[in-house]
Coordinates of C-alpha atoms and ligand atoms in Angstrom, one line a residue:
M78 CA 21.0 -0.8 -21.6
S79 CA 18.6 1.5 -22.7
G80 CA 18.5 4.8 -21.2
L81 CA 21.4 4.6 -19.4
A82 CA 22.7 8.0 -20.5
A83 CA 19.4 9.5 -19.8
F84 CA 19.2 8.8 -16.6
K85 CA 22.8 9.6 -15.5
P86 CA 21.6 13.3 -14.8
Y87 CA 19.3 11.8 -12.0
F88 CA 21.7 10.2 -9.4
L89 CA 24.9 11.7 -7.6
G90 CA 27.1 8.9 -8.9
P91 CA 29.1 6.5 -6.9
R92 CA 32.0 8.7 -6.9
S93 CA 30.1 12.1 -6.2
E94 CA 30.3 12.8 -10.0
N95 CA 27.3 14.9 -10.2
E96 CA 28.6 17.0 -7.1
T97 CA 28.4 20.3 -8.7
W98 CA 24.8 20.3 -10.0
V99 CA 23.7 18.9 -6.3
R100 CA 25.8 21.5 -4.5
A101 CA 23.9 24.2 -6.8
G102 CA 20.6 22.4 -6.3
I103 CA 21.0 22.5 -2.5
D104 CA 22.4 26.0 -2.5
G105 CA 19.5 27.2 -4.7
V106 CA 16.8 25.6 -2.0
L107 CA 18.8 27.3 0.8
D108 CA 19.2 30.9 -1.0
D109 CA 15.6 30.8 -1.4
W110 CA 14.6 29.6 2.2
F111 CA 16.8 32.4 3.4
D112 CA 15.4 34.8 0.9
W113 CA 11.7 33.9 1.8
R114 CA 12.3 34.9 5.6
K115 CA 14.0 38.3 4.7
R116 CA 11.2 39.3 2.3
L117 CA 8.0 38.2 4.0
F118 CA 7.1 40.4 7.1
A119 CA 10.2 42.5 5.7
D120 CA 9.0 45.3 8.5
D121 CA 9.4 43.2 11.3
P122 CA 12.6 44.0 13.5
A123 CA 15.3 41.6 13.4
A124 CA 15.4 39.1 16.6
I125 CA 19.0 38.5 16.7
T126 CA 21.3 41.3 16.6
P127 CA 25.2 41.3 15.7
A128 CA 25.7 42.2 19.3
D129 CA 23.8 39.0 20.2
Q130 CA 25.9 37.0 17.6
A131 CA 29.2 38.6 19.1
A132 CA 28.4 37.8 22.7
P133 CA 30.8 35.1 24.4
G134 CA 27.8 32.6 25.3
F135 CA 26.7 33.1 21.7
L136 CA 29.9 32.3 20.2
A137 CA 30.6 29.3 22.6
D138 CA 27.3 27.6 21.8
R139 CA 27.7 28.2 18.1
A140 CA 31.3 26.5 18.4
R141 CA 29.8 23.4 20.2
L142 CA 27.0 23.2 17.7
G143 CA 29.8 22.8 15.1
E144 CA 31.9 20.5 17.2
R145 CA 29.0 18.1 17.7
L146 CA 27.7 18.5 14.4
A147 CA 31.3 17.6 12.9
E148 CA 31.2 14.5 15.3
L149 CA 27.8 13.5 14.2
V150 CA 28.7 13.7 10.4
A151 CA 31.9 11.6 11.3
K152 CA 29.8 9.0 13.1
L153 CA 27.6 8.7 10.0
R154 CA 30.8 8.1 7.7
G155 CA 30.7 4.7 9.2
E156 CA 27.2 4.4 8.0
T157 CA 26.1 1.4 5.6
P158 CA 27.3 2.7 2.3
V159 CA 24.0 1.7 0.7
Y160 CA 24.7 4.1 -2.4
S161 CA 27.3 2.3 -3.8
P162 CA 26.6 -0.6 -6.7
R163 CA 28.8 -2.8 -4.4
Y164 CA 25.7 -2.8 -1.7
I165 CA 23.0 -5.3 -3.3
G166 CA 21.4 -6.2 0.2
H167 CA 18.4 -4.8 1.0
M168 CA 15.6 -2.8 -0.9
V169 CA 17.5 0.5 -0.7
S170 CA 20.2 2.0 -3.1
E171 CA 21.4 5.4 -4.5
L172 CA 19.0 8.0 -3.8
G173 CA 17.5 9.9 -7.1
L174 CA 18.4 13.6 -7.1
P175 CA 14.7 14.9 -7.7
A176 CA 13.7 13.1 -4.9
L177 CA 16.8 14.1 -2.6
L178 CA 16.1 17.5 -3.6
G179 CA 12.7 17.9 -3.6
H180 CA 12.8 16.2 0.2
F181 CA 15.0 18.8 1.1
A182 CA 13.0 21.6 -0.2
A183 CA 10.2 20.6 1.7
L184 CA 11.9 19.6 4.8
L185 CA 12.8 23.2 5.3
H186 CA 9.4 24.8 5.4
N187 CA 8.4 21.6 7.4
P188 CA 4.4 21.6 6.3
N189 CA 2.5 19.3 8.2
A190 CA 0.3 17.5 5.4
S191 CA -2.4 16.3 7.9
S192 CA -4.3 19.8 7.2
R193 CA -4.6 22.4 4.5
E194 CA -4.1 24.9 7.6
V195 CA -0.6 23.6 7.8
A196 CA 0.2 22.7 4.7
R197 CA -1.5 25.0 2.4
V198 CA 0.9 24.4 -0.7
S199 CA 1.9 20.9 0.4
A200 CA -1.3 19.4 0.6
V201 CA -2.0 20.4 -3.1
I202 CA 1.5 19.1 -3.8
E203 CA 0.6 15.6 -2.2
T204 CA -2.4 15.9 -4.4
E205 CA -0.5 16.2 -7.5
A206 CA 2.2 13.6 -6.6
I207 CA -0.8 10.9 -5.7
A208 CA -2.2 11.6 -9.2
M209 CA 0.9 10.9 -10.5
L210 CA 1.5 7.5 -9.1
A211 CA -2.2 6.8 -9.5
G212 CA -2.0 7.2 -13.3
M213 CA 1.3 5.4 -13.4
I214 CA -0.3 2.2 -11.8
G215 CA -3.5 2.5 -14.3
F216 CA -5.9 4.2 -11.8
D217 CA -7.9 7.1 -13.3
P218 CA -5.7 10.1 -11.8
A219 CA -9.0 12.2 -12.0
T220 CA -11.0 10.0 -9.3
A221 CA -8.2 8.2 -7.5
R222 CA -7.1 9.2 -4.2
G223 CA -4.6 8.3 -1.5
H224 CA -1.7 9.7 0.5
F225 CA 1.7 9.1 1.3
T226 CA 2.4 7.3 4.6
S227 CA 5.9 6.5 6.6
G228 CA 6.1 3.3 4.6
G229 CA 4.5 0.0 2.9
T230 CA 3.7 -1.2 6.3
V231 CA 1.4 1.7 7.2
A232 CA 0.0 1.6 3.9
N233 CA -1.1 -1.9 4.3
L234 CA -2.6 -0.8 7.5
E235 CA -4.5 1.6 6.1
A236 CA -6.1 -0.5 3.6
V237 CA -7.2 -2.9 6.2
W238 CA -8.6 -0.1 8.0
R239 CA -10.7 0.9 5.2
A240 CA -12.0 -2.7 4.4
R241 CA -12.6 -3.1 8.1
Y242 CA -15.1 0.1 7.9
R243 CA -16.8 -1.4 5.1
L244 CA -17.3 -4.8 6.3
D245 CA -18.5 -3.1 9.4
D246 CA -20.8 -0.9 7.5
N247 CA -22.3 -4.0 5.9
L248 CA -22.7 -6.0 8.8
A249 CA -24.4 -3.1 10.9
L250 CA -27.0 -3.1 7.9
G251 CA -27.4 -6.8 7.9
L252 CA -28.0 -6.5 11.8
T253 CA -30.4 -3.8 11.5
L254 CA -32.2 -5.7 8.9
A255 CA -32.5 -8.8 11.3
E256 CA -33.2 -7.1 14.4
R257 CA -35.8 -4.5 13.3
F258 CA -37.4 -6.3 10.3
D259 CA -36.9 -9.6 11.1
E260 CA -34.8 -10.5 7.8
P261 CA -32.8 -13.4 7.9
L262 CA -28.9 -12.8 8.2
D263 CA -26.9 -14.9 6.1
I264 CA -23.5 -13.2 7.3
F265 CA -21.4 -14.0 4.2
A266 CA -23.9 -12.5 2.0
A267 CA -24.1 -9.4 4.0
A268 CA -20.5 -8.4 4.5
H269 CA -20.0 -8.5 0.8
L270 CA -22.8 -6.6 0.0
S271 CA -21.7 -4.0 -3.1
A272 CA -22.0 -0.1 -2.4
R273 CA -25.0 0.2 -4.6
R274 CA -27.2 -2.6 -3.1
R275 CA -26.5 -1.5 0.4
Q276 CA -27.5 2.2 -0.8
A277 CA -30.8 0.7 -2.1
M278 CA -31.5 -1.3 1.0
I279 CA -31.2 1.4 3.2
A280 CA -33.4 3.6 1.1
R281 CA -36.3 1.0 0.9
R282 CA -36.2 0.6 4.7
G283 CA -35.7 4.3 4.9
L284 CA -32.9 3.8 7.5
T285 CA -30.8 6.5 9.1
A286 CA -27.4 6.8 10.1
S287 CA -28.1 6.4 13.7
D288 CA -29.8 3.2 13.2
L289 CA -26.5 1.7 11.6
R290 CA -24.3 3.3 13.9
A291 CA -26.2 1.6 17.0
R292 CA -25.0 -1.6 15.3
S293 CA -21.3 -0.9 14.3
G294 CA -18.8 -3.0 16.3
V295 CA -16.2 -0.4 15.2
L296 CA -18.1 2.5 17.1
G297 CA -19.7 0.0 19.8
N298 CA -18.7 -2.6 21.9
P299 CA -17.3 -5.4 19.4
H300 CA -18.6 -7.9 21.9
D301 CA -21.8 -7.0 22.3
I302 CA -22.3 -6.8 18.5
A303 CA -20.8 -10.1 18.2
E304 CA -23.2 -11.6 20.6
R305 CA -26.0 -9.9 18.3
L306 CA -24.7 -11.2 15.1
G307 CA -24.3 -14.5 16.6
R308 CA -27.9 -14.8 17.6
A309 CA -29.2 -12.8 14.4
S310 CA -27.4 -15.4 12.0
G311 CA -27.9 -18.3 14.2
R312 CA -24.1 -19.3 14.5
P313 CA -21.5 -18.0 16.6
W314 CA -19.8 -14.8 15.3
R315 CA -15.9 -15.9 14.9
G316 CA -14.6 -12.6 12.9
P317 CA -13.4 -12.1 9.5
V318 CA -10.4 -13.5 8.1
I319 CA -7.8 -11.7 5.6
L320 CA -6.5 -13.7 2.7
A321 CA -3.1 -13.3 1.7
P322 CA -0.3 -15.4 0.0
G323 CA 2.0 -17.6 2.0
H324 CA 5.0 -15.3 1.1
K325 CA 3.5 -12.0 2.4
H326 CA 5.3 -9.3 4.1
Y327 CA 5.5 -9.9 7.8
S328 CA 3.3 -6.3 8.0
W329 CA 0.4 -8.3 7.2
V330 CA 0.7 -10.4 10.4
K331 CA 1.2 -7.2 12.3
A332 CA -2.1 -5.8 10.5
A333 CA -4.2 -8.7 11.9
N334 CA -2.8 -8.2 15.1
V335 CA -3.0 -4.4 15.4
F336 CA -7.0 -4.3 14.5
G337 CA -7.5 -6.8 17.2
L338 CA -8.4 -9.7 14.6
G339 CA -6.1 -12.1 16.2
E340 CA -3.4 -13.9 14.1
E341 CA -5.5 -16.8 13.7
A342 CA -7.8 -14.6 11.3
F343 CA -4.9 -14.4 8.9
W344 CA -5.1 -17.3 6.7
T345 CA -2.8 -17.9 3.9
A346 CA -3.6 -18.8 0.5
P347 CA -1.4 -21.6 -1.0
V348 CA 1.3 -20.5 -3.5
D349 CA 2.5 -22.7 -6.5
A350 CA 6.0 -23.9 -7.4
Q351 CA 7.0 -20.7 -8.6
G352 CA 5.9 -19.2 -5.5
R353 CA 2.7 -17.5 -6.8
L354 CA -0.4 -16.8 -5.1
S355 CA -2.5 -20.0 -6.6
V356 CA -6.1 -18.8 -7.9
A357 CA -7.6 -22.0 -7.5
G358 CA -5.8 -22.2 -3.6
L359 CA -7.4 -18.6 -3.0
A360 CA -11.0 -19.8 -4.1
G361 CA -10.7 -22.7 -1.8
R362 CA -10.2 -20.7 1.0
I363 CA -13.0 -18.3 0.0
D364 CA -15.3 -21.3 0.0
E365 CA -14.0 -22.5 3.6
A366 CA -14.4 -19.1 5.0
R367 CA -18.1 -19.2 3.6
A368 CA -18.8 -22.5 4.8
Q369 CA -17.4 -21.3 8.5
G370 CA -19.6 -18.2 8.0
R371 CA -16.8 -15.9 8.3
P372 CA -16.6 -13.0 5.9
V373 CA -13.3 -12.3 3.9
L374 CA -12.0 -8.7 5.0
M375 CA -9.9 -8.7 2.0
A376 CA -8.0 -10.7 -0.5
V377 CA -4.2 -9.4 -0.9
S378 CA -2.0 -10.3 -3.7
V379 CA 1.6 -9.2 -3.9
A380 CA 3.0 -7.3 -7.0
G381 CA 7.0 -7.7 -6.3
T382 CA 7.1 -10.0 -3.2
T383 CA 10.0 -8.7 -0.5
E384 CA 12.0 -12.2 -0.8
M385 CA 12.2 -12.9 -4.5
G386 CA 10.6 -9.5 -6.2
E387 CA 7.9 -12.2 -8.1
F388 CA 4.6 -11.4 -8.7
D389 CA 1.3 -13.0 -8.0
P390 CA -1.2 -13.4 -11.1
V391 CA -2.8 -10.0 -9.8
D392 CA -5.3 -10.4 -13.0
R393 CA -6.3 -13.9 -12.6
V394 CA -7.0 -12.8 -8.8
A395 CA -9.0 -10.0 -10.2
D396 CA -10.8 -12.2 -12.6
L397 CA -12.0 -14.5 -9.6
L398 CA -13.0 -11.7 -7.5
C399 CA -15.1 -10.2 -10.7
H400 CA -16.7 -13.8 -11.3
L401 CA -18.1 -13.8 -7.7
R402 CA -19.4 -10.3 -7.9
R403 CA -21.2 -11.2 -11.4
T404 CA -22.3 -14.7 -10.5
Q405 CA -23.3 -14.4 -6.6
G406 CA -23.2 -10.9 -5.8
V407 CA -20.2 -11.4 -3.2
H408 CA -18.0 -8.4 -3.2
I409 CA -14.4 -8.8 -1.8
W410 CA -12.2 -6.0 -1.2
H411 CA -9.0 -6.7 -3.3
H412 CA -5.7 -5.0 -2.0
V413 CA -2.8 -5.3 -4.2
D414 CA 0.6 -5.0 -2.1
A415 CA 2.6 -3.2 -4.6
A416 CA 5.1 -2.0 -2.2
Y417 CA 8.3 -2.9 -4.1
G418 CA 6.9 -3.9 -7.5
G419 CA 4.2 -1.2 -8.5
Y420 CA 6.8 1.3 -10.0
F421 CA 7.2 -1.5 -12.8
C422 CA 4.0 -0.1 -14.1
A423 CA 6.6 2.4 -15.4
L424 CA 8.3 0.0 -18.0
D425 CA 7.6 0.1 -21.8
P426 CA 4.8 -2.3 -22.5
D427 CA 7.1 -3.5 -25.2
E428 CA 9.7 -4.3 -22.9
R429 CA 11.2 -7.7 -23.5
L430 CA 12.4 -8.1 -20.0
L431 CA 9.1 -9.2 -18.6
T432 CA 6.9 -12.1 -19.4
A433 CA 3.5 -11.9 -20.8
P434 CA 2.1 -13.1 -17.6
L435 CA 4.0 -10.4 -15.6
W436 CA 2.7 -7.8 -18.0
R437 CA -0.8 -9.1 -17.2
A438 CA -0.2 -8.7 -13.4
L439 CA 0.9 -5.4 -13.7
R440 CA -1.8 -4.2 -15.9
A441 CA -4.3 -5.5 -13.6
V442 CA -2.9 -3.8 -10.4
R443 CA -5.3 -1.0 -11.8
R444 CA -8.5 -3.4 -11.1
A445 CA -7.8 -3.3 -6.9
D446 CA -9.4 -1.5 -4.5
T447 CA -6.7 -0.2 -2.7
V448 CA -3.1 -0.3 -3.6
T449 CA 0.4 0.1 -1.7
I450 CA 3.3 1.7 -3.5
D451 CA 6.7 2.5 -1.4
P452 CA 8.5 5.3 -3.4
H453 CA 11.3 4.8 -0.7
K454 CA 12.1 1.8 -2.6
L455 CA 12.1 1.8 -6.2
G456 CA 11.0 5.2 -6.4
Y457 CA 14.5 6.1 -5.2
A458 CA 13.1 8.5 -2.7
P459 CA 14.6 9.0 1.0
Y460 CA 12.8 7.4 3.8
A461 CA 10.2 7.4 5.1
C462 CA 8.0 7.4 2.1
G463 CA 5.3 4.7 1.2
A464 CA 1.7 5.4 -0.4
I465 CA -1.7 4.1 -0.1
L466 CA -3.8 4.5 -3.5
T467 CA -7.6 4.0 -3.6
R468 CA -9.4 3.5 -6.8
D469 CA -11.9 6.3 -6.0
T470 CA -13.0 9.0 -3.5
A471 CA -15.7 6.4 -1.8
R472 CA -13.1 3.8 -1.2
D473 CA -10.9 6.5 0.6
A474 CA -13.3 8.2 2.5
I475 CA -14.5 5.1 4.1
S476 CA -12.7 5.5 6.9
T477 CA -13.3 9.1 7.8
F478 CA -13.2 10.5 11.0
A479 CA -13.8 13.5 12.9
A480 CA -12.1 15.6 15.4
P481 CA -13.1 19.3 16.8
Y482 CA -9.8 21.2 16.7
V483 CA -9.1 21.0 12.9
E484 CA -11.0 22.5 10.4
G485 CA -14.2 20.7 8.9
D486 CA -14.3 17.0 8.2
D487 CA -14.1 17.5 4.1
P488 CA -11.6 15.1 3.2
E489 CA -10.2 17.2 0.5
A490 CA -9.4 20.1 2.8
A491 CA -8.6 17.9 6.0
P492 CA -6.5 15.0 4.7
W493 CA -6.1 13.8 8.5
T494 CA -9.8 12.5 8.4
T495 CA -8.6 9.8 6.1
T496 CA -5.3 9.1 7.3
L497 CA -4.3 6.7 10.3
E498 CA -1.3 8.8 11.0
G499 CA -1.8 12.4 12.6
S500 CA 1.0 14.8 11.9
R501 CA 2.8 13.4 8.4
P502 CA 5.7 15.2 6.7
A503 CA 5.4 16.6 3.1
T504 CA 9.1 15.6 2.2
G505 CA 7.8 12.3 0.3
A506 CA 5.2 13.9 -1.4
A507 CA 7.6 16.6 -2.6
A508 CA 10.3 14.1 -3.3
T509 CA 7.8 12.4 -5.4
W510 CA 6.4 15.1 -7.1
L511 CA 9.9 16.5 -8.3
T512 CA 10.6 12.9 -9.5
G513 CA 7.5 12.9 -11.9
R514 CA 8.0 16.2 -13.3
T515 CA 11.6 15.5 -14.2
L516 CA 12.7 12.1 -14.5
G517 CA 9.1 11.0 -15.1
F518 CA 6.9 7.8 -14.0
G519 CA 7.1 6.6 -17.7
P520 CA 9.1 4.5 -19.9
S521 CA 11.8 6.7 -21.0
G522 CA 12.3 7.9 -17.4
L523 CA 11.9 5.8 -14.3
G524 CA 10.8 2.9 -16.9
A525 CA 14.1 2.9 -18.3
V526 CA 16.2 3.0 -15.1
L527 CA 14.2 0.0 -14.0
A528 CA 14.5 -2.2 -17.3
S529 CA 18.3 -1.6 -16.8
T530 CA 18.1 -2.9 -13.2
I531 CA 16.5 -6.2 -14.4
E532 CA 19.3 -6.5 -17.1
S533 CA 21.8 -5.8 -14.5
C534 CA 20.3 -8.3 -12.1
R535 CA 20.5 -11.0 -15.1
A536 CA 24.0 -10.0 -15.6
I537 CA 24.8 -10.4 -12.1
R538 CA 23.1 -14.4 -12.0
G539 CA 24.7 -15.3 -14.8
A540 CA 28.3 -14.3 -13.6
L541 CA 27.6 -15.8 -9.8
T542 CA 26.2 -18.7 -11.6
A543 CA 28.8 -19.2 -13.9
A544 CA 31.3 -18.8 -11.0
S545 CA 30.8 -21.9 -9.0
A546 CA 28.8 -25.1 -9.8
Q547 CA 27.6 -24.9 -6.2
V548 CA 25.5 -21.5 -6.7
R549 CA 21.9 -23.0 -7.2
P550 CA 19.7 -19.8 -8.6
L551 CA 16.2 -19.7 -7.4
D552 CA 13.7 -19.5 -9.9
P553 CA 11.8 -17.5 -10.9
M554 CA 13.3 -14.2 -11.1
D555 CA 10.8 -12.0 -12.4
T556 CA 12.6 -8.7 -11.7
N557 CA 15.9 -7.5 -10.0
I558 CA 16.0 -9.6 -7.2
F559 CA 18.5 -12.5 -7.5
C560 CA 18.3 -15.5 -4.8
F561 CA 20.6 -18.2 -4.8
S562 CA 21.6 -21.5 -2.5
V563 CA 25.1 -22.9 -2.0
A564 CA 24.9 -26.6 -2.4
S565 CA 26.8 -29.7 -3.4
E566 CA 25.2 -32.0 -6.1
G567 CA 23.0 -34.5 -4.0
E568 CA 23.5 -33.0 -0.3
S569 CA 20.2 -32.6 2.1
L570 CA 18.7 -29.2 2.6
S571 CA 19.8 -28.6 6.0
T572 CA 23.5 -28.8 5.0
A573 CA 22.9 -26.5 1.9
N574 CA 21.4 -23.9 4.4
A575 CA 24.4 -24.3 6.6
R576 CA 26.6 -23.9 3.9
T577 CA 24.5 -21.1 2.3
A578 CA 24.1 -19.3 5.6
A579 CA 27.9 -19.3 6.0
V580 CA 28.3 -17.6 2.5
H581 CA 26.2 -15.0 3.8
T582 CA 27.9 -14.3 7.0
A583 CA 31.2 -14.1 4.8
F584 CA 29.5 -11.5 2.7
V585 CA 28.4 -9.4 5.9
R586 CA 32.1 -9.4 6.9
S587 CA 33.2 -8.7 3.6
P588 CA 34.2 -5.0 3.1
H589 CA 33.8 -5.0 -0.5
F590 CA 30.2 -6.1 -1.3
A591 CA 26.8 -6.6 0.8
A592 CA 24.3 -9.1 0.1
S593 CA 21.0 -9.9 2.2
R594 CA 19.7 -13.3 3.5
T595 CA 16.2 -14.6 3.5
V596 CA 14.4 -17.9 4.5
L597 CA 11.4 -18.9 2.7
S598 CA 9.4 -21.3 5.1
A599 CA 8.2 -24.8 3.8
A600 CA 4.8 -24.2 5.5
A601 CA 4.2 -21.1 3.0
C602 CA 5.8 -22.6 -0.3
P603 CA 6.7 -26.2 -0.1
D604 CA 6.5 -26.6 -4.0
L605 CA 8.6 -24.0 -4.5
I606 CA 11.5 -25.3 -2.2
A607 CA 10.7 -28.8 -3.6
A608 CA 11.4 -27.7 -7.2
H609 CA 14.7 -25.9 -5.8
V610 CA 16.0 -28.5 -4.0
A611 CA 15.7 -30.9 -6.8
S612 CA 17.8 -28.7 -8.9
W613 CA 20.6 -30.3 -7.2
G614 CA 19.3 -33.8 -6.4
G615 CA 18.9 -32.8 -2.9
A616 CA 16.6 -33.9 -0.1
P617 CA 14.3 -31.4 1.4
D618 CA 15.1 -32.2 5.2
A619 CA 14.4 -28.5 6.6
D620 CA 11.8 -26.3 8.0
G621 CA 12.9 -23.5 5.6
L622 CA 15.3 -22.5 2.8
V623 CA 17.9 -20.1 3.6
L624 CA 19.0 -17.7 0.3
V625 CA 21.6 -15.6 -0.2
R626 CA 19.6 -12.3 -1.7
C627 CA 20.9 -9.7 -3.9
V628 CA 18.6 -6.6 -4.6
V629 CA 19.6 -5.0 -7.7
M630 CA 18.3 -1.7 -7.6
N631 CA 21.6 0.6 -8.2
P632 CA 21.2 2.0 -11.8
F633 CA 24.8 2.2 -12.0
W634 CA 25.3 -1.8 -12.6
A635 CA 24.1 -0.8 -16.4
D636 CA 27.4 1.1 -17.0
P637 CA 29.7 -1.3 -18.9
A638 CA 33.0 -0.2 -17.4
L639 CA 31.8 -0.5 -13.9
R640 CA 29.8 -3.6 -14.3
A641 CA 32.9 -5.4 -15.9
R642 CA 34.9 -4.2 -12.8
L643 CA 32.4 -5.2 -10.3
L644 CA 31.1 -8.7 -11.5
G645 CA 34.9 -9.6 -11.9
E646 CA 35.4 -8.9 -8.4
L647 CA 32.2 -10.1 -7.1
T648 CA 32.6 -13.3 -8.9
D649 CA 36.3 -13.8 -7.1
E650 CA 35.0 -12.8 -4.0
L651 CA 32.1 -15.5 -4.2
R652 CA 34.5 -17.9 -5.3
G653 CA 37.1 -17.4 -2.2
I654 CA 34.2 -17.6 0.1
I655 CA 32.6 -20.7 -1.0
A656 CA 36.0 -22.4 -0.9
A657 CA 36.6 -21.0 2.5
T658 CA 33.3 -22.3 3.8
S659 CA 33.4 -25.5 2.5
A660 CA 36.8 -26.2 4.3
S661 CA 35.2 -25.0 7.5
L662 CA 32.2 -26.9 6.9
T663 CA 34.1 -30.2 6.3
V664 CA 36.2 -29.7 9.5
Ligands
LIG800 C1 8.7 -3.3 2.0 C2 7.5 -4.3 2.0 C3 6.5 -3.8 2.9 C4 6.6 -2.8 4.1 O1 6.8 -1.6 3.5 P1 7.9 -0.8 4.6 O2 7.9 0.7 3.9 O3 9.2 -1.2 4.9 O4 7.0 -0.4 5.8 C5 5.2 -4.2 2.4 N1 5.0 -5.1 1.4 C6 5.8 -5.4 0.8 C7 5.7 -6.6 -0.6 C8 7.3 -5.1 0.9 O5 8.1 -5.1 -0.1

């Protein structure tokens, strides 16, 4: 429970314990905002006079606003109480105060981070906040780039967008060499060319940008280019594939869909009995793609899955891709989806809570081309706040775009040229910036908070597993997400699934605690499910595994008195629910 006292100033507290300081912080921000307007352009006349404010119409409108605001606030009282330690459902919890105050301060100024013309300060804050995140995951903050997005889904789309430009650039070069110089076109080799070799080939042939643009499937007609690629390579062009582990977030299927690749282009790489990407399986799928003449748009590994919070062996994926580069000149774009788990890079390297393989995975996030990280998850920031990080400027600027009505196309001055979204808030950047400058993204700051949540998650797992012999914890539990089934000894998976689903439903109805539910698909992780079902001697007779899922993000579970109280209540509640659902299932 290291660091508990250290982070208590950084959250409001389940009983609004830090109300005084939050109020002072918000008042300070408001005072400054009012004062800013009063002092800037101080000679301008007032536009709203005391006489206006005394007029009956004005007073009536103001009264109506007050009433409706009260109505809205009253409605929001019925909102899901995700701030409470009793909420261990989805990937949301208590907000960090620096994030809340930073968000609020930027909100009032309403900068648009798409351009320095409308965010002359916030664009700088965004750059600094991105450098903090980059430094945390191990990128060189001086050369890494990136920006905030509305979330992990858009950040993942941003990564696909860049990888697709890179693929298109390479294929356009291959096609130019084939059509103009009669060079043979090997699609797989051409698609995975390194930036350096690409430049050398362009220089050797004296090619111009317009030569290449004329053969771009992104800028031109993709069907026409496909036909020409087929003709030049001697086999029909069937498009690239995206390789990601079977347990990937559904945002990857959306990405394949949005970029017009067809969901067929989304190839899942096998996962092992631990639910982790199998590196041998990934290598096999790369070979399959090569045999079919289909390039790999990108290989994705996941640092902290949405279902279980577990880590793929990011280091061994990076080793495999490095081996392909060294031995075959095949450069495959590596994206790490660290939307959930990226912040674990803030933990102390001596932290015993993480295993050696996990540390190796975390330290290898820096070897990726692009990384997704979600401050609105373990960064304790308000929605909507995700981020895409690229290892360097070239990987960021590859998708650069031009539009006439905003200033130049220098990506430093005009962030919109490298973002998928147009207008963007600066609230996420400000929230992250203030968190980084106060709590900090190191072992004694956010790292300590996250270490405490892992420890709390273990305590919850221990207590719930002891509460009933029917609770079957799912392994591995790498971080702060605990999943379990409810099953009697020897019963089939389908019966256990019904029992587990009933327990989850009872949790949803319970006013005391909230947990979430997930279903692992047997097609995606057969070995993981087989190992789990074997833990109670059952038969895997279903297409999926239903799990109750507890995401333990709330830092206050680390408080000894609160933990003792809530663990007692939670285990009693689970025991009661299991007894009640058993009775109803056997009727
Ligand atoms: C949450 C998550 C996403 C999607 O992020 P949103 O912010 O919900 O769009 C993508 N990948 C992983 C691994 C996630 O946990």
